[in-house]
Structure formats: structure tokens, C-alpha cells
């Protein structure tokens, strides 16, 4: 911009007239040049002005567009996230720093025109003139988080105005120089346009430019054209060049970009297209970017497409996924335990149901978890060293009846394994990245063999230890302990392993009833056999149900304990049993502050069994009475439940807590309730006692440890 004083009323010298004509030509040249430059800048970068964002009191550069970086003479990696006065220390003059501090402190925008600033760029120190505005950047709560600057460099205009004062002697040379500069600038703009066009032609992506509301192909680079060999694209509308796109969802996306100016980016977008004009329509997948193009007035006049054909990658990945799914199905159905441990932390990448059952964990818990985080008890048992050796040497490791401890089903089990550790290598570089394990649990076989061996040794030891009574008592106690363990193991195994065979038998029986002809089923002998089978299955199922109740005791003591208000448990059980409806009188004397350190579910099971027995075994000869009382003692909490029911003889009391003992057969039950109650109480360190008299009543006294 050049400013002059109006001297229209004075005579103009030829030099002045030449200056004005030069200015007019220069303005025409500048407008044409600016139009070309802006069109190019809008095509590459929509912000022609210098825009920057500074965050925090250190004024760290968070954004700087190409115009800003060009003015600064720096690249984006040199300035991003660094304090602006560290990036350009030469600009940290007191007045410039004061402007930043004022805007950041007061929140009042600051505007300046032709502000001089020193910048070191292109290897020299330059004075640069700016027209800019500093705007405070605020967070959602209104606090100032930084400064947004928008400016333009007007160095050329300022210098031009300054030089105008010296034009009296150099005007002709200056006019000629400006003309040459304008021509050079025009040539430079054209060179840059050709350079960008050449860059797009050589780009590794498929690029095309559509112009106008009809979306006519204006530019197509070789990679884009190669996707459609033999199809004419340039100068044609999109729907004419590729008519198979007319009714596809992709058209809605393009309309949205062209209408709103909002860019679109999509990965693996399915676009059914024909590669050739007469060829079949294929499912082609693209990574797509659509960017609207704006004209000089800021209106959308077209859009740019960037596309990558990723069909081969998509199909290859789907093929891998299908093969992986088939492999996973094979592993899932395998009768042996299979797992894959990936990387130095041995993250569980695959774990079939068989190995999860051995671990006592679910697949959801196992997958994606490091092995020794899932099974911390396995650490320190030598498995880390074995896995490390396989990963380091690539040599498989075979183990036979290797013992280890696993925490499962609420207890710590000694487990014996036969397994193979096999290294897995990457196909690309043959490096070992994982270990696969194929294993079978042989605990039952080992324990059986050990038991036989132990029994043989025990027999010899008993023959030798019969010499003294103390040794005999010691061996007897040890044998009873092992017998109890064997009984628990048998009950647990029977209650779980018999369910599937009985269910299969029941299914077969049902299939027989459905498939046998009616005439056969009506035969008396066949009908009798089917009924006998049905009765036998029902008896098996009842026995399994009883065994299941007993097997629950194996985990009953493993639950977490907490302080439980006894009064609340009694009230809850009374409400569930509705004792008021089935008894003439219910008395509860349980202070609300009495608490017991116990597993809540186990405590409720104890109270429920005792109160339900008091209700079930009432006497038909008198109104039922149930009295519940609790008190705190120095080292215990005592709960008593007294009734006036049928009562028991001394002989019956000795059998009361036995497994499957039912003393009154006229009432339904499994005969395991009081057995479970006694085990739950004793497992927690408590005790239960009974006092009863036939046809008078019964009192159960439970002592909980304090």
C-alpha cells in the first residue's frame, strides 16, 4: 500500500503522472497475483493469514499454520509445544512481552497496526511489520488458558511506503523494478501451481478434483486413473463417468461434504464399482478423505478426493479372521487343555475351556491377562524358568506328572500335569514370540498310585507300630484324617461328575418315549420298563441333589467374613419362613447390637435350617412355640433356638448330625441340613449342641467365637 497526499489542484509533473500510471498497473498486477496466490493457498491451506495459538503463561506454541511458519522462518517441529520467546528469543523485547502479558492478565484483546518486530530468519535478522490482533483464549469456565493471534505481515507495504519518499530521483527505475517483480511473482505463482500439480501426480494416493455443482472431473492423477483402466474420467460428471455410483450411500456422503463444507474421512469404506466400463461391479474397499474446495468468495466450488484401495488388505484380514475362528473352534472343542502365552509377560492369548477348568478360572478372566497375574500362586514354582528357557532356546519342554499348586474352587489344590511347552515363531522373521502349551491333568491317576503306594507303606508301618499304643493311636488318627479328605473328594466328584451321565440317560429315555411307536409303548412290558427307568433316573437325581448339598461344604468356609447383625438375619429368616402363620407363638430376644464375625450367607443358612426345623417338627398335640434368644458373652456370642415340638430320644440325638440321617420320615427332606449346619459352624471355629426330650421339645445352642 502506498499513501499519497491529494494534490489534484496542483500541476502534475510527468514523473508524478508516470507514478500514478505505474501505481494503477501495479494494483492490477497485484490483484491478479493475489487472486492466483489466494486460489492456490485455499487449495492447499484454507487460512491465508498467519494464525497461531499460545497456551499458558509460558505462551507455548500449540498451533501455527503455514503462513505463520513462513513468516517466522521455522518449521512446525521446531516450534510446536515450545514457548514462543524460546523459539524466537529475538522477539522478546519489553514491549512485545508486555502485550502478551497484558492480554493474558486482563483478557482484553489487543490490536496493532504495522507493529515492527525483529525476527531472525533465513540466516539474517530482519525487521518485520505486522497488522495483528491478540485475542484471549478462554476455557469453558471463563478462565484464560492462552492467546489466539491472527495477523498478516505488511512488511512489504510499509517498506514500500517508506521508500515512496525517495521516489523523486529513482521513480522510473522503481516503476520498472516493480513491473519486473510483478512479472517474476506471476511466474513464481505459476511455477508453484505446476509444482503442486506435479506433486499430486506423483503422490502415492489416488487423488482427483471435482468442480462445480455437477461434480465434473477437473483433475485425476495417474494412480486414480489406474484404478479404472480404459474409463474416460476428465471432463465428465461423476455420475456419467461412474454410473454405478448413482444410487449408492456414497452419494449422500458427497452431498453432505459439498453442501456443508465438512470434510469426511472413512476407513475401509465399501464402494461397489466396475474397474472397466464393461466389467462386472466388484466390492472395493477404500480409505477415503473428501475435502471441500472454496473459491475466492469463500463459497464451495468443488471438492478433493484422496483414496487408497485397501481391498486386498481387507480380504486378507477377513481370510485370516476366518481361519483364526476355525482354529479357535477346534481348540474350544479339544478334549485336552490348550493355551498360548504371548510375549515376555506371557499374556494369555488363547485358553480353551479345558485349561480354564483346570485353572478354576473363566475364559473372560484369563484372556488378555498375564499368566502369573491370573495364577499368582504359580509364581515361584519353576514355571517362569521353564517358559523363559523355551523362549530363549526355541527347544520344546516336555513334563511328566509335574506337581504344582493352584488356588481353585476356594481351596489350594495340588495338581499333577503332563504337558508340552512348544515355542511359536513369527512367519516374518522366525523370532520366537509366544509359547503354546498342551496339557492334561493327571492328578487323579497320580493320587491313586500314591494312595496305593501309601496304603502299602501304611500297612507295613502299622505292623511295625503295633508295638506301642501311642503309635497305633497316631496312625489311626492320620488314617481318619485321610479318610475324611477322601470322603470330601468323593462327594464333590460324585455330585459333579454324575450329573452329565444321568442327564444323558434321561435324554435317551425321553427320546425313546418320543420315537417308539404308540403300539410299542402301550405294550405292558415296555411301559413297565420305561416307568422303571424313569423311577431309577429320579432316584439318581435325588441322590445327586443330596450329594451336591454336601459338596457345597468344601467351599463354604472359603467365603469372606464380616460383622453381621444377628437380629437382622433372624428377622429376615422369620419373614421368609412366615413363622407367625405356621406357629401359635414366636418369641425373639436378640439385641440389635449383637454382631457375629461370619460369612453372611453361611450365617443365614444356619439360622434358616434351625428355624425351619423348629417349624417343621412341631407336635400335632399342642400349639407350637418357638423361642429365639441371643446373648453376648466375654469370648463368644450364644444363639439358642427352643421349640416344644416332637423332640428326640437319646439314641436319635446321637445320629442327629450324621450325613443323610432323617429321624422323622413323615416330613420331606434330604437328611443333610444339620450335617451342613454343624460343618459350617465348626469350620468357623464355633460349636453346636442339642438338648431334647421326646414329645417335649428341642433346644439347639450355637456358640460363635467372638
XYZ file of C-alpha atoms in Angstrom:
706
model
C 0.000 0.000 0.000
C 1.324 3.434 -0.962
C -0.167 6.596 0.527
C -0.084 9.986 -1.243
C -1.319 13.468 -0.491
C -4.103 14.731 -2.756
C -2.606 17.483 -4.937
C -5.293 17.438 -7.614
C -5.408 21.221 -7.625
C -1.712 21.450 -8.446
C 0.097 20.861 -11.701
C 1.461 17.326 -12.069
C 4.918 16.691 -13.351
C 5.481 13.932 -15.901
C 7.187 11.946 -13.192
C 4.129 12.139 -10.946
C 1.842 11.177 -13.834
C 4.077 8.215 -14.614
C 3.998 7.231 -10.948
C 0.198 7.205 -10.879
C 0.032 5.146 -14.050
C 2.588 2.741 -12.585
C 0.533 2.504 -9.409
C -2.580 1.658 -11.399
C -0.742 -1.030 -13.342
C 0.782 -2.291 -10.151
C -2.635 -2.515 -8.459
C -3.990 -4.502 -11.436
C -0.972 -6.802 -11.361
C -1.198 -7.160 -7.599
C -4.912 -8.026 -7.716
C -4.292 -10.669 -10.385
C -1.315 -12.042 -8.473
C -3.231 -12.059 -5.183
C -6.137 -13.871 -6.829
C -3.833 -16.594 -8.142
C -1.943 -16.857 -4.856
C -5.132 -16.998 -2.752
C -6.664 -19.629 -5.013
C -3.534 -21.753 -4.598
C -3.419 -21.192 -0.829
C -7.099 -22.046 -0.448
C -6.477 -25.229 -2.371
C -3.548 -26.283 -0.138
C -4.398 -24.489 3.072
C -7.628 -22.562 3.710
C -6.120 -19.969 6.042
C -4.073 -17.375 4.124
C -3.480 -15.253 7.239
C -0.937 -16.047 9.928
C -2.752 -17.860 12.741
C -1.135 -19.079 15.952
C -2.290 -20.249 19.371
C -0.210 -19.861 22.533
C -1.143 -21.706 25.751
C -0.426 -20.974 29.373
C 1.638 -18.235 30.955
C 4.721 -19.545 29.144
C 2.948 -18.920 25.797
C 3.747 -22.334 24.366
C 3.002 -22.668 20.666
C 0.005 -25.001 20.256
C -0.832 -24.113 16.643
C 0.949 -22.321 13.853
C -0.308 -22.504 10.302
C 1.841 -22.463 7.221
C 1.586 -18.683 6.851
C 2.852 -18.179 10.382
C 5.704 -20.655 9.964
C 6.744 -18.982 6.736
C 6.878 -15.574 8.430
C 8.822 -16.966 11.360
C 11.190 -18.880 9.085
C 10.738 -22.024 11.233
C 9.290 -25.480 10.693
C 6.424 -26.845 12.754
C 8.538 -29.405 14.729
C 10.907 -26.558 15.715
C 8.163 -24.522 17.392
C 5.366 -26.866 18.471
C 4.795 -27.001 22.262
C 7.740 -24.660 22.958
C 7.477 -21.152 24.493
C 7.337 -18.643 21.678
C 10.079 -16.456 23.221
C 12.303 -19.546 23.452
C 11.689 -20.297 19.784
C 12.314 -16.668 18.763
C 14.294 -15.010 21.563
C 14.986 -12.003 19.335
C 11.269 -11.032 19.590
C 11.276 -10.933 23.392
C 11.534 -7.148 23.591
C 9.895 -5.464 26.610
C 7.024 -4.024 24.586
C 6.190 -7.339 22.866
C 6.339 -9.274 26.156
C 4.158 -6.595 27.766
C 1.476 -7.079 25.071
C 1.337 -10.836 25.709
C 1.204 -10.344 29.489
C -1.473 -7.655 29.230
C -3.827 -9.793 27.117
C -3.261 -12.897 29.251
C -3.736 -10.994 32.524
C -6.679 -8.731 31.609
C -8.498 -10.772 28.979
C -8.808 -7.623 26.846
C -7.946 -8.117 23.141
C -5.069 -6.107 21.723
C -4.935 -4.834 18.151
C -1.909 -3.316 16.474
C -1.185 -1.966 13.006
C 2.217 -2.111 11.367
C 3.922 -3.236 14.569
C 7.694 -3.665 13.952
C 9.325 -6.827 15.298
C 12.801 -8.255 14.836
C 12.923 -11.872 13.601
C 15.963 -13.969 12.731
C 15.044 -15.967 9.675
C 16.783 -17.311 6.626
C 20.142 -16.720 8.282
C 19.702 -12.985 8.916
C 17.998 -10.589 11.315
C 15.022 -8.797 9.761
C 12.573 -6.182 10.904
C 9.051 -7.390 10.190
C 5.889 -5.262 10.259
C 2.552 -6.750 11.367
C -1.135 -5.999 11.399
C -2.428 -8.293 14.131
C -4.941 -8.871 16.885
C -4.296 -10.781 20.087
C -7.459 -12.453 21.422
C -7.582 -14.185 24.834
C -8.447 -17.869 24.632
C -10.814 -18.987 27.348
C -11.803 -22.304 28.818
C -15.403 -23.402 29.427
C -15.329 -21.845 32.921
C -14.267 -18.486 31.521
C -10.673 -18.636 32.714
C -7.940 -17.575 30.285
C -5.896 -20.515 29.026
C -3.893 -18.845 26.318
C -3.776 -16.339 23.457
C -5.005 -16.610 19.873
C -3.245 -14.396 17.341
C -4.415 -13.538 13.839
C -2.186 -11.367 11.729
C -0.744 -10.520 8.416
C 2.750 -9.391 7.585
C 2.705 -5.932 5.978
C 6.449 -5.517 5.759
C 6.359 -5.060 2.014
C 3.632 -2.400 2.228
C 5.385 -0.482 4.993
C 8.697 -0.625 3.258
C 7.009 0.454 0.030
C 5.511 3.460 1.751
C 8.837 4.310 3.338
C 10.582 4.039 0.026
C 7.977 6.282 -1.637
C 9.682 9.236 -0.012
C 12.761 8.534 -2.104
C 10.960 8.118 -5.439
C 11.666 11.649 -6.676
C 15.073 10.642 -8.004
C 14.504 6.910 -8.540
C 10.858 6.790 -9.686
C 11.438 5.482 -13.220
C 13.788 2.765 -12.050
C 11.398 1.875 -9.243
C 8.438 1.544 -11.640
C 10.447 -0.707 -13.922
C 11.664 -2.756 -10.956
C 8.110 -3.225 -9.655
C 6.958 -4.348 -13.070
C 9.730 -6.900 -13.213
C 8.910 -8.048 -9.685
C 5.229 -8.457 -10.583
C 6.167 -10.489 -13.638
C 8.529 -12.593 -11.547
C 5.854 -13.071 -8.910
C 3.362 -14.170 -11.552
C 5.924 -16.583 -12.930
C 6.642 -17.846 -9.404
C 2.932 -18.396 -8.750
C 2.618 -20.348 -11.976
C 5.722 -22.355 -11.096
C 4.263 -23.162 -7.686
C 0.942 -24.198 -9.273
C 2.780 -26.540 -11.626
C 4.855 -27.798 -8.738
C 1.766 -28.670 -6.669
C 0.129 -30.285 -9.676
C 3.244 -32.371 -10.248
C 3.298 -33.258 -6.544
C -0.293 -34.530 -6.760
C 0.570 -36.511 -9.875
C 3.436 -38.226 -8.074
C 1.567 -38.690 -4.768
C 1.249 -42.323 -3.562
C -2.510 -41.838 -3.054
C -5.263 -41.715 -5.654
C -6.250 -38.017 -5.959
C -8.927 -36.328 -8.031
C -10.610 -32.914 -8.032
C -14.284 -32.336 -8.803
C -15.519 -28.877 -9.809
C -18.945 -27.284 -9.907
C -22.327 -28.455 -8.622
C -22.376 -31.258 -11.214
C -19.105 -32.663 -9.813
C -17.120 -32.695 -13.039
C -13.678 -34.352 -13.003
C -11.197 -31.449 -13.203
C -8.029 -33.313 -12.233
C -7.166 -37.026 -11.970
C -3.704 -38.237 -11.000
C -2.253 -41.409 -12.578
C -2.940 -43.640 -9.555
C -6.625 -42.657 -9.553
C -6.918 -43.252 -13.294
C -5.160 -46.621 -12.938
C -7.987 -47.850 -10.711
C -10.317 -47.510 -13.731
C -8.289 -48.619 -16.781
C -9.856 -47.604 -20.064
C -12.586 -45.482 -18.460
C -12.688 -41.821 -19.510
C -12.971 -39.535 -16.496
C -11.630 -36.000 -17.137
C -14.321 -33.507 -18.136
C -17.162 -35.844 -17.244
C -19.654 -35.713 -14.416
C -19.098 -38.276 -11.711
C -22.475 -39.962 -12.349
C -21.714 -40.143 -16.082
C -18.178 -41.460 -15.702
C -19.112 -43.992 -12.962
C -22.889 -44.542 -13.300
C -22.870 -47.498 -10.883
C -22.393 -44.949 -8.050
C -25.704 -43.190 -8.705
C -27.826 -44.950 -6.061
C -25.115 -45.792 -3.542
C -24.858 -44.368 0.020
C -21.556 -42.766 -1.016
C -23.505 -40.105 -2.911
C -25.143 -38.928 0.325
C -21.695 -38.504 1.872
C -20.511 -36.440 -1.111
C -23.652 -34.260 -0.990
C -23.028 -33.605 2.706
C -19.399 -32.563 2.086
C -20.344 -30.321 -0.849
C -23.300 -28.755 0.998
C -21.784 -28.196 4.452
C -18.051 -27.971 3.728
C -17.399 -30.515 6.475
C -14.650 -32.989 5.481
C -15.226 -36.744 5.549
C -12.754 -39.430 6.487
C -13.559 -43.134 6.390
C -11.629 -46.359 6.674
C -12.403 -49.461 4.640
C -15.465 -47.891 3.031
C -17.273 -50.375 0.769
C -17.832 -48.942 -2.734
C -19.233 -51.340 -5.362
C -17.501 -50.313 -8.607
C -16.636 -51.665 -12.034
C -12.930 -51.438 -12.795
C -13.576 -51.222 -16.540
C -16.508 -49.832 -18.497
C -17.821 -53.272 -19.459
C -16.535 -55.135 -16.421
C -18.558 -56.536 -13.510
C -19.299 -54.490 -10.394
C -16.928 -55.525 -7.602
C -16.862 -54.863 -3.864
C -13.920 -52.475 -3.495
C -12.789 -51.064 -0.141
C -11.182 -47.621 0.191
C -9.663 -45.435 2.879
C -11.302 -42.159 1.806
C -10.909 -38.448 2.522
C -13.231 -35.850 0.967
C -12.259 -32.173 1.405
C -14.418 -29.291 0.167
C -12.740 -26.621 -2.004
C -13.605 -22.936 -1.549
C -13.376 -20.150 -4.134
C -12.214 -16.564 -3.637
C -15.591 -15.547 -2.145
C -15.479 -18.401 0.381
C -18.102 -20.428 -1.441
C -17.751 -24.163 -2.132
C -16.986 -24.727 -5.808
C -15.801 -28.358 -5.693
C -14.057 -30.937 -3.553
C -10.908 -33.021 -3.469
C -10.796 -36.823 -3.089
C -7.923 -38.772 -1.545
C -8.373 -42.546 -1.850
C -6.380 -45.665 -1.017
C -7.535 -49.013 -2.394
C -7.349 -51.378 0.599
C -9.404 -54.230 -0.870
C -6.523 -56.694 -0.756
C -5.803 -55.907 2.900
C -9.480 -56.229 3.882
C -9.925 -59.558 2.134
C -6.646 -60.879 3.570
C -7.651 -59.842 7.077
C -11.071 -61.463 6.714
C -9.427 -64.648 5.496
C -7.098 -64.612 8.494
C -10.019 -63.987 10.840
C -11.985 -66.866 9.297
C -9.016 -69.213 9.653
C -8.443 -67.995 13.192
C -12.098 -68.594 14.018
C -11.894 -72.139 12.651
C -8.744 -72.737 14.674
C -10.387 -71.342 17.795
C -13.381 -73.635 17.309
C -11.001 -76.586 17.061
C -9.236 -75.527 20.253
C -12.547 -74.907 22.047
C -13.717 -78.445 21.328
C -10.393 -80.157 22.044
C -10.525 -82.647 24.949
C -7.082 -81.546 26.165
C -6.053 -78.249 27.765
C -4.598 -75.794 25.229
C -3.285 -72.271 25.848
C -0.993 -69.717 24.185
C 1.194 -67.311 26.216
C 2.395 -64.251 24.250
C 5.421 -62.023 24.885
C 7.821 -61.697 27.812
C 4.938 -61.303 30.309
C 3.246 -64.422 28.921
C -0.082 -62.757 28.258
C -2.793 -65.383 27.721
C -3.815 -65.106 24.069
C -5.810 -68.343 23.904
C -7.272 -70.560 26.609
C -9.754 -73.278 25.759
C -12.454 -74.462 28.216
C -10.395 -77.490 29.258
C -7.454 -75.401 30.532
C -9.813 -72.886 32.191
C -11.491 -75.744 34.049
C -8.114 -76.934 35.315
C -7.169 -73.390 36.378
C -10.533 -72.810 38.041
C -10.942 -69.518 36.103
C -13.280 -68.358 33.352
C -12.170 -67.508 29.816
C -13.168 -63.876 30.437
C -10.779 -63.756 33.395
C -7.976 -65.494 31.507
C -7.832 -63.894 28.055
C -5.592 -60.827 27.853
C -4.191 -61.383 31.366
C -0.526 -62.226 32.074
C -0.260 -65.846 33.217
C 1.281 -65.111 36.595
C -1.268 -62.381 37.324
C -4.099 -64.825 36.660
C -2.367 -67.577 38.666
C -0.153 -65.764 41.203
C 0.163 -68.986 43.177
C 2.020 -70.495 40.187
C 4.857 -67.978 40.595
C 7.930 -69.380 42.273
C 7.120 -72.984 41.311
C 9.587 -73.073 38.415
C 7.198 -72.366 35.537
C 8.785 -68.962 34.793
C 12.183 -70.585 34.310
C 10.744 -73.269 32.031
C 8.929 -70.702 29.864
C 11.986 -68.417 29.730
C 14.136 -71.350 28.611
C 11.730 -72.277 25.806
C 11.571 -68.632 24.643
C 15.361 -68.271 24.754
C 16.419 -71.586 23.208
C 13.453 -72.481 20.994
C 13.596 -76.017 22.366
C 10.267 -77.596 23.475
C 9.913 -78.803 27.057
C 8.010 -81.970 27.974
C 6.859 -82.519 31.566
C 5.551 -85.744 33.062
C 3.452 -85.660 36.221
C 4.872 -82.291 37.261
C 3.326 -81.195 40.603
C 2.093 -77.649 41.211
C -0.317 -75.763 43.458
C -3.402 -73.959 42.095
C -5.980 -71.955 44.030
C -9.363 -73.010 42.645
C -12.865 -73.619 43.921
C -11.987 -71.845 47.137
C -9.076 -74.047 48.100
C -5.427 -74.648 47.293
C -5.101 -77.845 45.227
C -2.007 -79.899 44.500
C -2.274 -80.669 40.778
C -0.176 -83.010 38.634
C 0.380 -82.298 34.916
C 1.558 -83.907 31.735
C 2.290 -81.026 29.345
C 4.414 -79.783 26.455
C 5.729 -76.219 26.084
C 6.194 -75.526 22.343
C 7.744 -72.255 21.022
C 5.785 -70.263 18.423
C 7.763 -68.369 15.763
C 6.772 -65.339 13.698
C 6.493 -66.086 9.985
C 8.138 -62.787 9.021
C 11.381 -63.022 10.978
C 11.338 -66.502 12.562
C 11.611 -64.921 16.022
C 10.005 -66.669 18.998
C 7.148 -64.519 20.279
C 4.938 -66.950 22.197
C 4.695 -70.376 23.809
C 1.854 -72.831 23.337
C 1.015 -75.406 25.983
C -0.892 -78.662 25.509
C -1.612 -80.281 28.850
C -3.646 -82.914 30.629
C -4.270 -83.082 34.353
C -3.267 -86.460 35.787
C -3.931 -85.639 39.422
C -6.409 -88.474 39.889
C -4.033 -91.029 38.419
C -1.069 -89.812 40.463
C -3.071 -89.622 43.672
C -4.473 -93.086 43.070
C -0.989 -94.503 42.532
C 0.322 -92.575 45.526
C -2.601 -93.821 47.572
C -1.873 -97.427 46.673
C 1.769 -96.880 47.459
C 0.839 -95.095 50.638
C -1.535 -97.830 51.690
C 1.194 -100.406 51.195
C 3.575 -98.324 53.246
C 0.855 -97.714 55.816
C 0.211 -101.425 56.163
C 3.889 -102.105 56.780
C 4.090 -99.175 59.168
C 1.017 -100.327 61.093
C 2.520 -103.817 61.501
C 5.670 -102.214 62.905
C 3.927 -99.567 65.013
C 1.546 -102.049 66.714
C 4.262 -102.470 69.330
C 3.118 -99.368 71.190
C -0.353 -97.993 71.845
C 0.662 -94.382 71.220
C 1.961 -95.159 67.762
C -1.215 -97.082 66.948
C -3.366 -94.101 68.011
C -1.274 -91.741 65.915
C -1.649 -93.886 62.795
C -5.381 -94.269 63.409
C -5.844 -90.501 63.614
C -3.822 -89.976 60.436
C -5.900 -92.590 58.625
C -9.153 -90.934 59.776
C -7.912 -87.589 58.501
C -7.111 -89.026 55.090
C -10.454 -90.813 55.046
C -12.262 -87.520 55.661
C -10.368 -85.939 52.803
C -11.180 -88.888 50.556
C -14.850 -88.655 51.570
C -14.983 -84.948 50.687
C -13.245 -85.661 47.392
C -15.634 -88.499 46.601
C -18.731 -86.444 47.483
C -17.539 -83.472 45.445
C -16.578 -85.653 42.430
C -19.767 -87.709 42.550
C -22.033 -84.651 42.842
C -20.477 -83.069 39.749
C -19.399 -85.966 37.527
C -22.647 -87.978 37.789
C -24.890 -85.174 36.564
C -23.937 -85.454 32.890
C -24.396 -89.263 32.597
C -27.755 -89.156 34.399
C -28.843 -86.275 32.161
C -27.830 -88.346 29.120
C -29.852 -91.317 30.388
C -32.845 -89.077 30.968
C -32.450 -87.671 27.452
C -32.283 -91.165 25.988
C -35.428 -92.138 27.923
C -37.221 -89.055 26.613
C -36.086 -89.874 23.068
C -37.421 -93.416 23.452
C -40.802 -92.123 24.520
C -40.867 -89.764 21.536
C -39.571 -92.232 18.933
C -41.160 -95.546 19.941
C -44.423 -96.245 18.143
C -47.547 -95.900 20.198
C -48.281 -99.603 19.845
C -44.893 -100.467 21.344
C -45.286 -98.020 24.205
C -48.701 -99.472 25.041
C -47.181 -102.901 25.481
C -47.353 -103.693 29.206
C -43.799 -104.968 29.402
C -42.307 -101.971 27.541
C -44.380 -99.488 29.566
C -43.199 -101.155 32.796
C -39.569 -100.939 31.688
C -39.899 -97.260 30.772
C -41.522 -96.477 34.139
C -38.804 -98.391 35.946
C -36.157 -96.402 34.051
C -37.913 -93.135 34.896
C -38.069 -94.105 38.584
C -34.390 -95.068 38.592
C -33.378 -91.749 36.973
C -35.431 -89.827 39.550
C -33.701 -91.697 42.372
C -30.292 -90.954 40.862
C -31.179 -87.257 40.528
C -32.383 -87.109 44.149
C -29.147 -88.723 45.332
C -27.062 -86.300 43.250
C -29.007 -83.362 44.715
C -28.176 -84.575 48.209
C -24.516 -85.031 47.273
C -24.475 -81.512 45.792
C -25.668 -80.046 49.099
C -22.867 -81.852 50.901
C -20.224 -80.864 48.311
C -21.001 -77.190 48.910
C -19.345 -77.570 52.306
C -15.959 -77.883 50.583
C -16.111 -74.191 49.706
C -18.369 -72.945 52.470
C -15.551 -71.879 54.786
C -13.698 -70.017 51.997
C -16.040 -67.048 51.780
C -15.061 -63.665 53.244
C -16.235 -62.959 56.791
C -17.677 -59.687 58.023
C -19.506 -58.296 61.034
C -23.163 -59.308 60.663
C -26.039 -58.094 62.871
C -27.647 -61.278 64.181
C -31.033 -59.650 64.816
C -31.365 -58.626 61.160
C -30.574 -62.172 59.965
C -33.154 -63.702 62.358
C -35.820 -61.196 61.288
C -35.107 -61.827 57.594
C -35.364 -65.622 58.010
C -38.558 -65.352 60.079
C -40.120 -63.237 57.358
C -39.141 -65.724 54.626
C -40.450 -68.706 56.631
C -43.571 -66.799 57.770
C -43.296 -68.402 61.204
C -46.133 -66.311 62.596
C -48.513 -68.022 60.158
C -47.439 -71.565 60.954
C -46.844 -71.322 64.733
C -49.044 -70.218 67.577
C -46.292 -68.259 69.244
C -42.880 -66.880 68.188
C -40.634 -65.126 70.699
C -37.431 -63.360 69.598
C -34.966 -61.952 72.138
C -31.980 -60.871 70.049
C -30.498 -57.461 70.989
C -29.958 -55.270 67.913
C -26.288 -54.588 68.799
C -25.211 -58.244 68.823
C -22.866 -58.868 65.878
C -21.090 -62.008 64.685
C -17.908 -62.200 62.573
C -19.124 -64.679 59.953
C -19.784 -65.212 56.270
C -23.270 -63.633 55.802
C -24.680 -66.346 53.516
C -23.410 -69.147 55.785
C -24.866 -67.472 58.886
C -28.249 -67.134 57.207
C -28.118 -70.814 56.158
C -27.522 -71.850 59.811
C -30.418 -69.768 61.174
C -32.691 -70.841 58.313
C -32.077 -74.575 58.907
C -32.624 -74.358 62.665
C -35.787 -72.226 62.465
C -37.288 -74.257 59.608
C -36.710 -77.480 61.595
C -38.438 -75.927 64.611
C -41.440 -75.154 62.412
C -41.493 -78.485 60.504
C -41.170 -80.806 63.506
C -43.911 -79.245 65.666
C -46.187 -81.516 67.697
C -49.764 -82.062 66.486
C -50.897 -82.358 70.140
C -50.268 -78.736 71.208
C -49.874 -75.191 69.822
C -46.346 -74.688 68.520
C -43.974 -72.351 70.348
C -40.541 -71.171 69.114
C -38.213 -69.099 71.298
C -35.124 -67.437 69.763
C -32.600 -65.877 72.128
C -29.078 -64.481 71.778
C -26.583 -63.012 74.245
C -23.013 -61.769 74.188
C -20.502 -63.420 76.492
C -16.844 -62.436 77.117
C -15.398 -64.746 74.439
C -18.438 -65.738 72.376
C -21.936 -64.992 71.116
C -24.512 -67.663 72.051
C -27.672 -68.241 69.999
C -30.366 -70.635 71.245
C -33.487 -71.824 69.392
C -36.007 -73.709 71.577
C -39.267 -75.375 70.478
C -41.993 -77.558 72.049
C -42.181 -79.969 69.114
C -41.751 -83.709 68.695
C -38.422 -83.916 70.455
C -35.876 -86.764 70.157
C -34.742 -89.749 72.128
C -31.142 -90.091 73.292
C -30.496 -92.637 70.531
C -31.825 -90.221 67.899
C -29.676 -87.387 69.261
C -26.519 -89.428 68.683
C -27.478 -89.732 64.989
C -28.730 -86.176 64.585
C -25.716 -84.595 62.804
C -24.876 -87.588 60.624
C -24.938 -87.422 56.830
C -28.315 -88.436 55.286
C -29.877 -89.019 58.720
C -33.672 -88.458 58.727
C -35.310 -89.109 62.121
C -38.865 -88.175 61.062
C -39.798 -89.600 57.675
C -43.242 -88.004 57.540
C -41.598 -84.628 56.691
C -39.791 -84.093 53.368
C -36.040 -83.505 53.487
C -32.627 -84.713 52.308
C -31.120 -85.524 55.676
C -28.131 -83.233 55.170
C -29.331 -79.937 56.671
C -27.999 -80.374 60.221
C -24.844 -82.020 58.855
C -24.205 -78.861 56.819
C -25.032 -76.615 59.804
C -22.559 -78.436 62.022
C -19.794 -78.307 59.393
C -20.361 -74.571 58.746
C -20.186 -73.748 62.460
C -17.142 -75.904 63.179
C -15.282 -74.679 60.105
C -15.624 -71.161 61.535
C -14.322 -72.239 64.965
C -17.717 -72.463 66.694
C -19.793 -75.280 68.159
C -23.397 -76.533 68.246
C -25.121 -78.554 70.973
C -28.596 -80.095 71.251
C -30.786 -80.862 74.266
C -34.050 -82.703 73.574
C -36.712 -84.832 75.196
C -39.121 -86.996 73.263
C -42.589 -85.365 72.918
C -41.419 -82.346 74.972
C -39.246 -80.270 72.656
C -35.737 -79.476 71.466
C -33.175 -76.709 72.095
C -30.216 -76.040 69.769
C -27.390 -73.893 71.233
C -24.877 -72.354 68.803
C -21.680 -70.736 70.095
C -19.950 -68.287 67.717
C -16.359 -67.263 68.507
C -16.021 -63.589 69.467
